[in-house]
CSV table of C-alpha atoms and ligand atoms in Angstrom, one decimal:
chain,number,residue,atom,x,y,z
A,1,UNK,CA,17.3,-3.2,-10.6
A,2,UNK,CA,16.1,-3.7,-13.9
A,3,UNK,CA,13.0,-1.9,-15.1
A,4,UNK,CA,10.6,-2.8,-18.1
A,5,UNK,CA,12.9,0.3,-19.7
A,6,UNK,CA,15.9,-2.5,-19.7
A,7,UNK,CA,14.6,-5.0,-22.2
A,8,UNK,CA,13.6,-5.3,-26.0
A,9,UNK,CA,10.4,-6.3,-25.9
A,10,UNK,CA,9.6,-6.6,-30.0
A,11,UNK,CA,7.7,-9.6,-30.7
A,12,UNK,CA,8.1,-10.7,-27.4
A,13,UNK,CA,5.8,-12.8,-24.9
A,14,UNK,CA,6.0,-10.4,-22.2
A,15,UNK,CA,3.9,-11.3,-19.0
A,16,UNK,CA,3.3,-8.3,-16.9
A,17,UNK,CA,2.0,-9.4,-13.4
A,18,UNK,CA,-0.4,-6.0,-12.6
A,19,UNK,CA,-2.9,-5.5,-9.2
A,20,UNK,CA,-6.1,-5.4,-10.9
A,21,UNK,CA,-7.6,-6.4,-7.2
A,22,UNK,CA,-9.9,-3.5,-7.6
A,23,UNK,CA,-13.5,-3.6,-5.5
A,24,UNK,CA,-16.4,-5.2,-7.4
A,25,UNK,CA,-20.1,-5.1,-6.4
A,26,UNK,CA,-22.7,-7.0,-7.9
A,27,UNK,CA,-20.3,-7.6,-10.9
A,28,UNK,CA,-19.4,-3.9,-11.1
A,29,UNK,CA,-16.3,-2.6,-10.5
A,30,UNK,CA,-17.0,0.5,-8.5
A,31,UNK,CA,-13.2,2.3,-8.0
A,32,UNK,CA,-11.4,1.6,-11.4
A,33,UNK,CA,-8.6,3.2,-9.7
A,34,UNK,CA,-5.8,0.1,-9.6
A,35,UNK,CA,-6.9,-0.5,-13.4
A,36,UNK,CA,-6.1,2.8,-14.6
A,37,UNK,CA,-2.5,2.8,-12.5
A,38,UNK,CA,-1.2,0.1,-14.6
A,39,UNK,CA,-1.9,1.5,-17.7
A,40,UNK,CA,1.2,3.4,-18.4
A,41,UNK,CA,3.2,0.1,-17.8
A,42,UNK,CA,0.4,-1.7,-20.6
A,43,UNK,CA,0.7,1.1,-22.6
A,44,UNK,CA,4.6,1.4,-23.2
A,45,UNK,CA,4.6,-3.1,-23.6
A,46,UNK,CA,2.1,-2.2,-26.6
A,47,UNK,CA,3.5,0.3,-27.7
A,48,UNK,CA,7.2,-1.4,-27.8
A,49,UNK,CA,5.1,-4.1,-30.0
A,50,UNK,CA,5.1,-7.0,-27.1
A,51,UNK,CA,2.4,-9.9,-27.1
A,52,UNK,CA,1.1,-8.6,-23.5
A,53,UNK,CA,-0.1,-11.2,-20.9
A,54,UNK,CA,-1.6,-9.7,-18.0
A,55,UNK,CA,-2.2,-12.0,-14.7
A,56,UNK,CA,-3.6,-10.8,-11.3
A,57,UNK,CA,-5.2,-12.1,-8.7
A,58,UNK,CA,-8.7,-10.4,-7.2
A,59,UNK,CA,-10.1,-11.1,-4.2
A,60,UNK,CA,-9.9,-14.7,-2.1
A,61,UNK,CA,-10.5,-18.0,-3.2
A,62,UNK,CA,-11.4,-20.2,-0.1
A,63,UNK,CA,-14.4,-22.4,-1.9
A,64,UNK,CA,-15.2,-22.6,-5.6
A,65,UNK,CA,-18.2,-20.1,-5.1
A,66,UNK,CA,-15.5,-17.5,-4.2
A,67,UNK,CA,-14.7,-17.8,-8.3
A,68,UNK,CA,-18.0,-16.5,-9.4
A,69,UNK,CA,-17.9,-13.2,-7.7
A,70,UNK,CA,-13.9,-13.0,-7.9
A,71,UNK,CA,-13.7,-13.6,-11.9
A,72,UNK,CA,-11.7,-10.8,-14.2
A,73,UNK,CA,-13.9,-11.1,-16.6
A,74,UNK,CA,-15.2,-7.2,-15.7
A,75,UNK,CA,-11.8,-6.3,-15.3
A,76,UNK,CA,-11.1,-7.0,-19.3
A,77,UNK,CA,-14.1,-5.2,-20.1
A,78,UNK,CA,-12.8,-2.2,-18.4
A,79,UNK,CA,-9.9,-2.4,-19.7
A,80,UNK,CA,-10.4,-2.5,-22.7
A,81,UNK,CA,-12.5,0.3,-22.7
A,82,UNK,CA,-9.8,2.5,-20.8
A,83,UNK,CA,-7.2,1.1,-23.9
A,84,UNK,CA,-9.3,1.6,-26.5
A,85,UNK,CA,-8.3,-1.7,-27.6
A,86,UNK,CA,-9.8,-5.3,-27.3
A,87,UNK,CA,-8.3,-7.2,-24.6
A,88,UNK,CA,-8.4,-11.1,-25.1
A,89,UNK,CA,-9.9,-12.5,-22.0
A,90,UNK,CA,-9.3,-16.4,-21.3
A,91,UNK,CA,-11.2,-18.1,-18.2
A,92,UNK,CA,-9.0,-20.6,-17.2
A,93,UNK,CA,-5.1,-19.9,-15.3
A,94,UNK,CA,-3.5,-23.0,-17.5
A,95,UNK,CA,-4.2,-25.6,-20.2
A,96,UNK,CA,-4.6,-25.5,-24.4
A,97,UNK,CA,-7.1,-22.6,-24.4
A,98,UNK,CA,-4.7,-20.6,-22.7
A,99,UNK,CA,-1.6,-22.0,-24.3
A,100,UNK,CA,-3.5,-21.8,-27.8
A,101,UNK,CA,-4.6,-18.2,-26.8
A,102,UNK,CA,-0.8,-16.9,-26.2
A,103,UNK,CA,0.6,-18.7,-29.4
A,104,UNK,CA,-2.4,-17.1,-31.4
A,105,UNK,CA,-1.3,-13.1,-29.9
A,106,UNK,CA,0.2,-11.0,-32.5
A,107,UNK,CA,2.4,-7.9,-31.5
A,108,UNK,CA,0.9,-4.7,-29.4
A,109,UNK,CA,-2.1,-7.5,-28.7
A,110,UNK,CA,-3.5,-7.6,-24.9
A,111,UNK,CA,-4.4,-11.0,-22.9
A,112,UNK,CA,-5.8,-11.1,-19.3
A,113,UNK,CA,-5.8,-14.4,-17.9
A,114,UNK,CA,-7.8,-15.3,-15.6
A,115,UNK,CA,-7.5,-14.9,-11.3
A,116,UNK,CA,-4.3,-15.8,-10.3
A,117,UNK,CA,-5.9,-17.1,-7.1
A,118,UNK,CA,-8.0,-19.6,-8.8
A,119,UNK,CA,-5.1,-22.0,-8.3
A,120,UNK,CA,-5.6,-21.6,-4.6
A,121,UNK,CA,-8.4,-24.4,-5.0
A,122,UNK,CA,-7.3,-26.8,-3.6
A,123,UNK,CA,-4.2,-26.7,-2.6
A,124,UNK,CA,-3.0,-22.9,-2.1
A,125,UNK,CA,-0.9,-23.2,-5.3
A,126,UNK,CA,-1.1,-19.3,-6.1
A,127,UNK,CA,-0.7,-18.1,-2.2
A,128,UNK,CA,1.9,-21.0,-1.3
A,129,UNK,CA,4.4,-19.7,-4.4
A,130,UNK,CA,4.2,-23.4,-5.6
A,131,UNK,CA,7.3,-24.9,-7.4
A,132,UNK,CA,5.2,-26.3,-10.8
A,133,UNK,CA,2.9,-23.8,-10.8
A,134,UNK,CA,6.0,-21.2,-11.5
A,135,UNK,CA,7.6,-22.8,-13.7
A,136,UNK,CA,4.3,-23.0,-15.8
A,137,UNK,CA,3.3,-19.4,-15.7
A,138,UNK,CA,7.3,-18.5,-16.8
A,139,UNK,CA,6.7,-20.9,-19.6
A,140,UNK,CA,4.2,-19.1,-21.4
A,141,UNK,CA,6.2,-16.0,-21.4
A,142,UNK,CA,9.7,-14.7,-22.9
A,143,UNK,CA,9.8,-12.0,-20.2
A,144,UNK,CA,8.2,-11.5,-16.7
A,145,UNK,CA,7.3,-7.4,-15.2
A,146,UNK,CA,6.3,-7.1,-11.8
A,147,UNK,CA,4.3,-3.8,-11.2
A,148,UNK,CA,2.2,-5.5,-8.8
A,149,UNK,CA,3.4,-3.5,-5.5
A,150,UNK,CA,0.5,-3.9,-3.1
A,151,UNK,CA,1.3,-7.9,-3.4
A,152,UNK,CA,5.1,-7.6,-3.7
A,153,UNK,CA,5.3,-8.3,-0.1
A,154,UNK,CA,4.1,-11.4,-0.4
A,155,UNK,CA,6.1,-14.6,-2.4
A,156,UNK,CA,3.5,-15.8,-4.6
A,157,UNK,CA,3.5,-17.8,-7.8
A,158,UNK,CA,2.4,-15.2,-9.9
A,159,UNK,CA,5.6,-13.1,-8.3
A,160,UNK,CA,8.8,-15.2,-7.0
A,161,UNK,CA,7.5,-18.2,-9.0
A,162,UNK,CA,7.4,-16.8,-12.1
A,163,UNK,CA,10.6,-14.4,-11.8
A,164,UNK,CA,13.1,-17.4,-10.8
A,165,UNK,CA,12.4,-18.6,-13.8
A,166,UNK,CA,12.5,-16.0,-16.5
A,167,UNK,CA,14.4,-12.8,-16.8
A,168,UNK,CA,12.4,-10.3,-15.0
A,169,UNK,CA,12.4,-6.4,-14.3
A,170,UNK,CA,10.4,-4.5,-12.4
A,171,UNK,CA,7.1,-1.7,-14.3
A,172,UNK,CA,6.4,1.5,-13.8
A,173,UNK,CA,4.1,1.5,-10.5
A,174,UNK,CA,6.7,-0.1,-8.7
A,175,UNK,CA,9.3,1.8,-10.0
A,176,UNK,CA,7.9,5.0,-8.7
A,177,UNK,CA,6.7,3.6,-4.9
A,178,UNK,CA,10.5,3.1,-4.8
A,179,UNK,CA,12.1,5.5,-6.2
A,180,UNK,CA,10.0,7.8,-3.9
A,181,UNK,CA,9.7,5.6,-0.4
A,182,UNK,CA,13.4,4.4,-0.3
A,183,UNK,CA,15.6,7.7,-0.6
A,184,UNK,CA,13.2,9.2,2.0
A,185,UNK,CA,13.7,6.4,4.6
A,186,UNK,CA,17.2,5.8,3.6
A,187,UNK,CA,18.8,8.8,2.7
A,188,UNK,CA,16.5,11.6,3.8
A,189,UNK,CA,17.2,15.7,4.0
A,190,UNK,CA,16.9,16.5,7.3
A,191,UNK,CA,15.2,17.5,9.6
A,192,UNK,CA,13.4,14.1,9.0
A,193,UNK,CA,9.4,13.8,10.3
A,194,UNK,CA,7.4,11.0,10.6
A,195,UNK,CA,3.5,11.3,11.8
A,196,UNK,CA,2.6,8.0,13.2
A,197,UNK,CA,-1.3,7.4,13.7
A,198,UNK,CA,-3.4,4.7,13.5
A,199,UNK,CA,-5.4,2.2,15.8
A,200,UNK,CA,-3.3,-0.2,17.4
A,201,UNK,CA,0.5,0.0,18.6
A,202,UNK,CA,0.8,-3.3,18.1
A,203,UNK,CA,0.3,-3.3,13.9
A,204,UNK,CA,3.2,-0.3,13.6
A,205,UNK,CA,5.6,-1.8,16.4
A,206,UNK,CA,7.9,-2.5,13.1
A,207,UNK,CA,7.8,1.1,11.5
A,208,UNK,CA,8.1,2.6,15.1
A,209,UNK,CA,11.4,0.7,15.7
A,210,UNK,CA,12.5,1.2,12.1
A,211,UNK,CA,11.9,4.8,11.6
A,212,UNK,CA,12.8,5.8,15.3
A,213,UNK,CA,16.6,5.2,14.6
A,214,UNK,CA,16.1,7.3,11.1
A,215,UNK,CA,14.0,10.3,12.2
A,216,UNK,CA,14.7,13.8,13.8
A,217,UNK,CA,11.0,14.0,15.1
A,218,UNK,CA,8.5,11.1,15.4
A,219,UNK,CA,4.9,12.7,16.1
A,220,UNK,CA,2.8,10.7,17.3
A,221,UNK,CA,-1.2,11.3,17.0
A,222,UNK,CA,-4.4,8.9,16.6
A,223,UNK,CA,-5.5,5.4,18.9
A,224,UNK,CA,-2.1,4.4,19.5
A,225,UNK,CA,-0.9,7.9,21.1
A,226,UNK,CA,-2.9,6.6,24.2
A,227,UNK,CA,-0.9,3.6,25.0
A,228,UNK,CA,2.0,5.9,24.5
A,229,UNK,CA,0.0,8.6,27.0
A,230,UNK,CA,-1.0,5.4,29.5
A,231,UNK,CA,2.8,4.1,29.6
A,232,UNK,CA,3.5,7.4,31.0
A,233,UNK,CA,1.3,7.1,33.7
A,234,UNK,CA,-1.5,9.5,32.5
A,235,UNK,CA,-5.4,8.8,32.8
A,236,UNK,CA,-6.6,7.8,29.1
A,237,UNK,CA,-10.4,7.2,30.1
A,238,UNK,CA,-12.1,4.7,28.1
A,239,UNK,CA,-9.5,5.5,25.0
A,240,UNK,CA,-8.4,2.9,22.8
A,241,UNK,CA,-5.4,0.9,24.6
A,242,UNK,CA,-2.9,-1.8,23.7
A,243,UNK,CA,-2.0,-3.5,26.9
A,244,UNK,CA,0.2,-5.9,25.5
A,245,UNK,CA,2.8,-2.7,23.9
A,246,UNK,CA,3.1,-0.8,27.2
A,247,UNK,CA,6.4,-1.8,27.7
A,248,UNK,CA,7.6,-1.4,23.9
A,249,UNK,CA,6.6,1.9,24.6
A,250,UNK,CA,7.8,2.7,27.6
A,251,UNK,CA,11.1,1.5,26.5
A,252,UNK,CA,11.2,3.8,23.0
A,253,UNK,CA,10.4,6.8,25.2
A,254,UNK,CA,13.0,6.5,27.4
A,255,UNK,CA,15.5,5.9,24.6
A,256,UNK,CA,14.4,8.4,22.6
A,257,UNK,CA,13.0,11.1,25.1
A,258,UNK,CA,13.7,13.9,22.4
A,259,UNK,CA,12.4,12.6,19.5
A,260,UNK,CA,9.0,11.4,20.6
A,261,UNK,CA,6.0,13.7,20.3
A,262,UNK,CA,2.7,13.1,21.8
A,263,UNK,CA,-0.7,15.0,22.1
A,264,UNK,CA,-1.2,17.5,24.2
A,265,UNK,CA,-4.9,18.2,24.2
A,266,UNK,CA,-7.5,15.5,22.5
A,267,UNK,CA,-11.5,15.2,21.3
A,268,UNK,CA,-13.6,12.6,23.0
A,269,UNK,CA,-17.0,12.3,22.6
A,270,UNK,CA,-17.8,15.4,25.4
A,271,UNK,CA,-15.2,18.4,24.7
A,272,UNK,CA,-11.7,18.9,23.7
A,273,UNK,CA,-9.8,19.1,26.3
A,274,UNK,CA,-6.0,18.5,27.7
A,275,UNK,CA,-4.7,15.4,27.7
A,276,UNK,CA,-4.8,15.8,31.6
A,277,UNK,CA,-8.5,16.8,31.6
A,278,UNK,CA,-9.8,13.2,30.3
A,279,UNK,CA,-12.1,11.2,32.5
A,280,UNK,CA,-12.7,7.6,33.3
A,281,UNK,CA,-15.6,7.5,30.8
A,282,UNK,CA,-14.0,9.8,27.8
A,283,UNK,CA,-12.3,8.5,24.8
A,284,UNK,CA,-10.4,10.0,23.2
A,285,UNK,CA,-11.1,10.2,19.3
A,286,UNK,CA,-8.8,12.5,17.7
A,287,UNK,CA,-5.6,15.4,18.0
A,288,UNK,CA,-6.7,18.5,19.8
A,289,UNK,CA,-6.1,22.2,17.5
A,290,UNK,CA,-3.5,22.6,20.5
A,291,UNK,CA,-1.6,19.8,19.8
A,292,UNK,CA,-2.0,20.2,15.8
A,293,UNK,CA,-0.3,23.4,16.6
A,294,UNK,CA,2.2,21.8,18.3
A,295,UNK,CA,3.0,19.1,15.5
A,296,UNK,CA,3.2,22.2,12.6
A,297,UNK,CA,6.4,24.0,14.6
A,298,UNK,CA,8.1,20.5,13.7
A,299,UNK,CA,6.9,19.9,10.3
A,300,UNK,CA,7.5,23.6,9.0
A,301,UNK,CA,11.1,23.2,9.0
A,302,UNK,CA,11.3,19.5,8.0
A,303,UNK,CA,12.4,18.7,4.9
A,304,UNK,CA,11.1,14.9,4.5
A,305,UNK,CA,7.9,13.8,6.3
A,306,UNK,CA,6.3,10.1,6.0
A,307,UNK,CA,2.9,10.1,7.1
A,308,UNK,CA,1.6,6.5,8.1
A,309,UNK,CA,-2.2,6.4,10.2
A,310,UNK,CA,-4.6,8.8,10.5
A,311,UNK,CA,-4.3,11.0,13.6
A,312,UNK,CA,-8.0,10.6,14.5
A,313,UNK,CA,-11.1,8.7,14.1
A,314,UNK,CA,-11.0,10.4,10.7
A,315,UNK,CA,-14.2,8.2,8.8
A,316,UNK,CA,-16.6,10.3,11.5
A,317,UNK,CA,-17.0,14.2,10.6
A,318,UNK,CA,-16.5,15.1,14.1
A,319,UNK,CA,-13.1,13.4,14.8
A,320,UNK,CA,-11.5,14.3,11.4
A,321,UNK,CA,-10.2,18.0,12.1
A,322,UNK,CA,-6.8,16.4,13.8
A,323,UNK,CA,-6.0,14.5,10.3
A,324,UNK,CA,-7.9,17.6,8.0
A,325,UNK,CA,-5.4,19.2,9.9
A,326,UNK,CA,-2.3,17.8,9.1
A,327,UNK,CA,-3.1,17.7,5.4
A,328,UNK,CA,-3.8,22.0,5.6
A,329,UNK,CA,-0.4,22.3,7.0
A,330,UNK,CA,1.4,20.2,4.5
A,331,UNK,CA,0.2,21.7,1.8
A,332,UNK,CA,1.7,25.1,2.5
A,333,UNK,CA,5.0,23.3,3.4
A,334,UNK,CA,8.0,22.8,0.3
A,335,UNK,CA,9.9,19.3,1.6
A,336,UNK,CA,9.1,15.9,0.5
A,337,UNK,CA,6.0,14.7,2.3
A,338,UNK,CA,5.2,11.0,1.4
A,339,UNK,CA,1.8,9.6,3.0
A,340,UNK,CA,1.5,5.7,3.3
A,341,UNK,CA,-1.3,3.4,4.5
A,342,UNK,CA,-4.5,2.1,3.3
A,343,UNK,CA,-6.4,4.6,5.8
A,344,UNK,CA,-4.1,7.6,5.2
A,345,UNK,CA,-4.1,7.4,1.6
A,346,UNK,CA,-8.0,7.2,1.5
A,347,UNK,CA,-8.7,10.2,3.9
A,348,UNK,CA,-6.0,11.9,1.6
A,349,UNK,CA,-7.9,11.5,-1.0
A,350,UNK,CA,-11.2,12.1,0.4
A,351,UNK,CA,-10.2,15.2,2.2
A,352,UNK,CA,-8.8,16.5,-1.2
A,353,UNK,CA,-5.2,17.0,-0.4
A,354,UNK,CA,-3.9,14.9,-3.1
A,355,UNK,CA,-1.7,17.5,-4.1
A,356,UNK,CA,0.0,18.7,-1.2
A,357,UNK,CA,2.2,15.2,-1.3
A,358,UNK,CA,5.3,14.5,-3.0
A,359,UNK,CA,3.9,10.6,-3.2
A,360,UNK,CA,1.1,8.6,-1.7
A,361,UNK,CA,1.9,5.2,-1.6
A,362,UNK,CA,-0.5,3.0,-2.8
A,363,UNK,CA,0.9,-0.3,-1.6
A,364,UNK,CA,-1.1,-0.4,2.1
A,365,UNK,CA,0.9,-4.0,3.6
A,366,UNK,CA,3.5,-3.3,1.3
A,367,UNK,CA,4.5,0.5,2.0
A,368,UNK,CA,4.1,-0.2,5.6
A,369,UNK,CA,7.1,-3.2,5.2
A,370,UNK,CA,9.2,-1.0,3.3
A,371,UNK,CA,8.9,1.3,6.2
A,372,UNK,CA,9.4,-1.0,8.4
A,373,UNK,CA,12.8,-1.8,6.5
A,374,UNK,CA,11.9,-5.1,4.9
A,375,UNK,CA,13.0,-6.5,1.8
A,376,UNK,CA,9.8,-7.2,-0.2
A,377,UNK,CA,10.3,-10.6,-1.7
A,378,UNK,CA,8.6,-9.9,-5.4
A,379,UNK,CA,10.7,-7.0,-5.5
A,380,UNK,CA,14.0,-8.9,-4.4
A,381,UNK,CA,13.8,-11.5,-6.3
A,382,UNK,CA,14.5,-8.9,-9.5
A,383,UNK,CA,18.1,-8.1,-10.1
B,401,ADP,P1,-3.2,2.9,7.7
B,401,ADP,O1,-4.2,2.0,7.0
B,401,ADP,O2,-3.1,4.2,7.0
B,401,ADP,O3,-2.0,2.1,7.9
B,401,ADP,P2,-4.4,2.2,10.2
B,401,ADP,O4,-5.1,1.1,9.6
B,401,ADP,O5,-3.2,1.9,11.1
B,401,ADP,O6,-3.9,3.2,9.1
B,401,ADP,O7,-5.3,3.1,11.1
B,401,ADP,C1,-6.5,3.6,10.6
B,401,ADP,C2,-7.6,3.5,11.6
B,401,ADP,O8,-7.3,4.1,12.9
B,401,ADP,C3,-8.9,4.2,11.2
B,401,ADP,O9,-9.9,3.3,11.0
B,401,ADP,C4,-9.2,5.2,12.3
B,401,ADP,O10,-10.5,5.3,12.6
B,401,ADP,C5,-8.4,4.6,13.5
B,401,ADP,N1,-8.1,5.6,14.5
B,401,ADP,C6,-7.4,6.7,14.4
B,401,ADP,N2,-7.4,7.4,15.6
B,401,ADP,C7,-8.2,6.7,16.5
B,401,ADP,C8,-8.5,6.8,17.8
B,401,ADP,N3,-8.1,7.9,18.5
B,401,ADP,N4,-9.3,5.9,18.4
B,401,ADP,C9,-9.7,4.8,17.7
B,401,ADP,N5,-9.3,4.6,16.4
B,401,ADP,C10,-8.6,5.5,15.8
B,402,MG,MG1,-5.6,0.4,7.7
């Protein structure tokens, strides 16, 4: 596939489409974290001399006061300051001022257009990949850079429209979710791990049936252990249950007997307790230290473990030793250990751990596709 790295970008038009969907309150960005990830992708376009155009989308645009609050007008400012360079910021997604604005860039200059999404209003234009709209945004460009993983998974304008019509390689950002999620899933030193977590069955049923024919050991911890626990036949109390995946799961565990392993002890609201000791009115909320135990005689011999859902109701101090857990014990083990997920990467993060991983994929819907085995269409459509 052909990276940024591929292409001469002197005095070229180079649009780079980057996720600068970062959280704004009140007109201030409060987690400048997305910004910052695609500057080494900006950097290396301006420093190779490139007329950068930068295009995102932020937020959703359902009704024109969704633009106020959804502008990237804050964005530019931000960046700018984290470039140490003025960043040309033009309000509109087409027209002369933006046209006029592109011709006007001089080499190692920086342009961010406005939200993508604005051409949702009215007709979906952005979110629908449509045909013109493509075409236009490839016009104003020589060359088109996707580092926008967390949308790759979706065919949008600003993605597949643009790259079927100009020659296109992937940034830096996307390089490295791949480089570091593939040849785990695909190709991984054994044994292979995966910690599955979570709320529902029903959102992982795709990584479950992927990852189950590629792991050694699938350790299963969080809400969705439960249905696992009820398809068994065991009491679960008031525990978070997915009636509509009892059978799914009744059928992986008898095809995979070995492979899948659930809790043995759990924390509801009253003790911790065993799995067998839960009553009608407990839920259970997190991993018992019994059953932590139980998951480390896996992991300390694997040599690749994914990590996708939290193992307990991890936002509440009380539930969150199952998940704090985990992290301790990967951070003393040497494999790879790759954690994926909006929720994982956050209580990661929060909990400090960080450093114990080999990778944490930023790309929440898009790392969970790629786990489930799908071909991400913005990533595809690159050669
Ligand atoms: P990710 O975003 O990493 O893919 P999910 O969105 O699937 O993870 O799951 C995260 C959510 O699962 C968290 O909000 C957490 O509170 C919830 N959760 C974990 N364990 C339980 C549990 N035992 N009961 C109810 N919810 C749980
Ligand atoms: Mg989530």
């Amino acid at each position: 596939m052909k990276t940024i790295r591929d292409f001469d970008l002197n005095n070229k038009k180079v649009i780079i489409r980057v996720d600068f969907n970062v959280p704004i309150k009140d007109g201030i960005i409060t987690d400048d974290t997305r910004i910052k990830e695609s500057l080494k992708t900006i950097n290396y376009a301006i420093e190779n001399n490139a007329k950068v155009i930068l295009m995102s989308h932020l937020g959703r645009i359902k009704e024109e006061s969704d633009k106020l609050k959804n502008t990237l007008k804050a964005v530019s400012i931000r960046l700018s300051e984290l470039l140490n360079k003025q960043v040309i910021f033009v309000p509109t997604t087409r027209g002369i001022e933006l046209e006029t604005a592109i011709n006007n860039l001089n080499n190692g200059d920086v342009l961010l257009m406005e939200n993508t999404r604005f051409e949702d209003l009215p007709d979906k234009k952005e979110s629908k990949n449509n045909e013109e709209l493509g075409k236009y945004w490839a016009s104003l460009g020589d060359i088109y850079i996707n580092d926008a993983f967390g949308t790759a998974h979706r065919a949008h304008a600003s993605n597949v429209g643009i790259a079927s019509n100009l020659e296109s390689g992937i940034g830096f950002l996307i390089e490295k979710e791949l480089d570091n999620l593939l040849p785990a899933i695909n190709n991984p030193s054994r044994p292979f791990t995966v910690i599955l977590g979570g709320a529902k069955v029903s959102d992982k049923i795709g990584v479950i049936e992927n990852l189950v024919k590629k792991a050694d050991y699938i350790l299963i911890g969080g809400g969705m252990a439960f249905t696992f626990l009820k398809a068994k036949g065991m009491e679960i109390g008031k525990s978070l249950l997915d009636d509509e995946s009892i059978d799914f799961c009744k059928k992986i565990l008898s095809e995979n007997e070995s492979k899948i392993i659930l809790p043995i002890d759990v924390v509801t609201e009253l003790k911790e307790c065993f799995i067998t000791d839960i009553t009608k009115n407990e839920t259970g909320l997190d991993i018992g230290s019994k059953t932590v135990k139980l998951f480390k005689q896996y992991l300390d011999n694997s040599k690749t473990i994914i990590w996708n859902g939290p193992v307990g109701m991890f936002e509440e101090d009380r539930y969150s030793n199952g998940t704090k857990g985990i992290c301790e014990i990967l951070k003393n083990i040497n494999a790879t250990k790759i954690a994926g997920g909006g929720d994982t990467a956050s209580a990661v993060k929060n909990f400090g751990y960080e450093e114990a991983f080999t990778h944490i994929s930023t790309g929440g819907g898009a790392s969970l596709e790629l786990l489930e085995g799908k071909v991400l269409p913005g990533i595809d459509i690159i050669k």
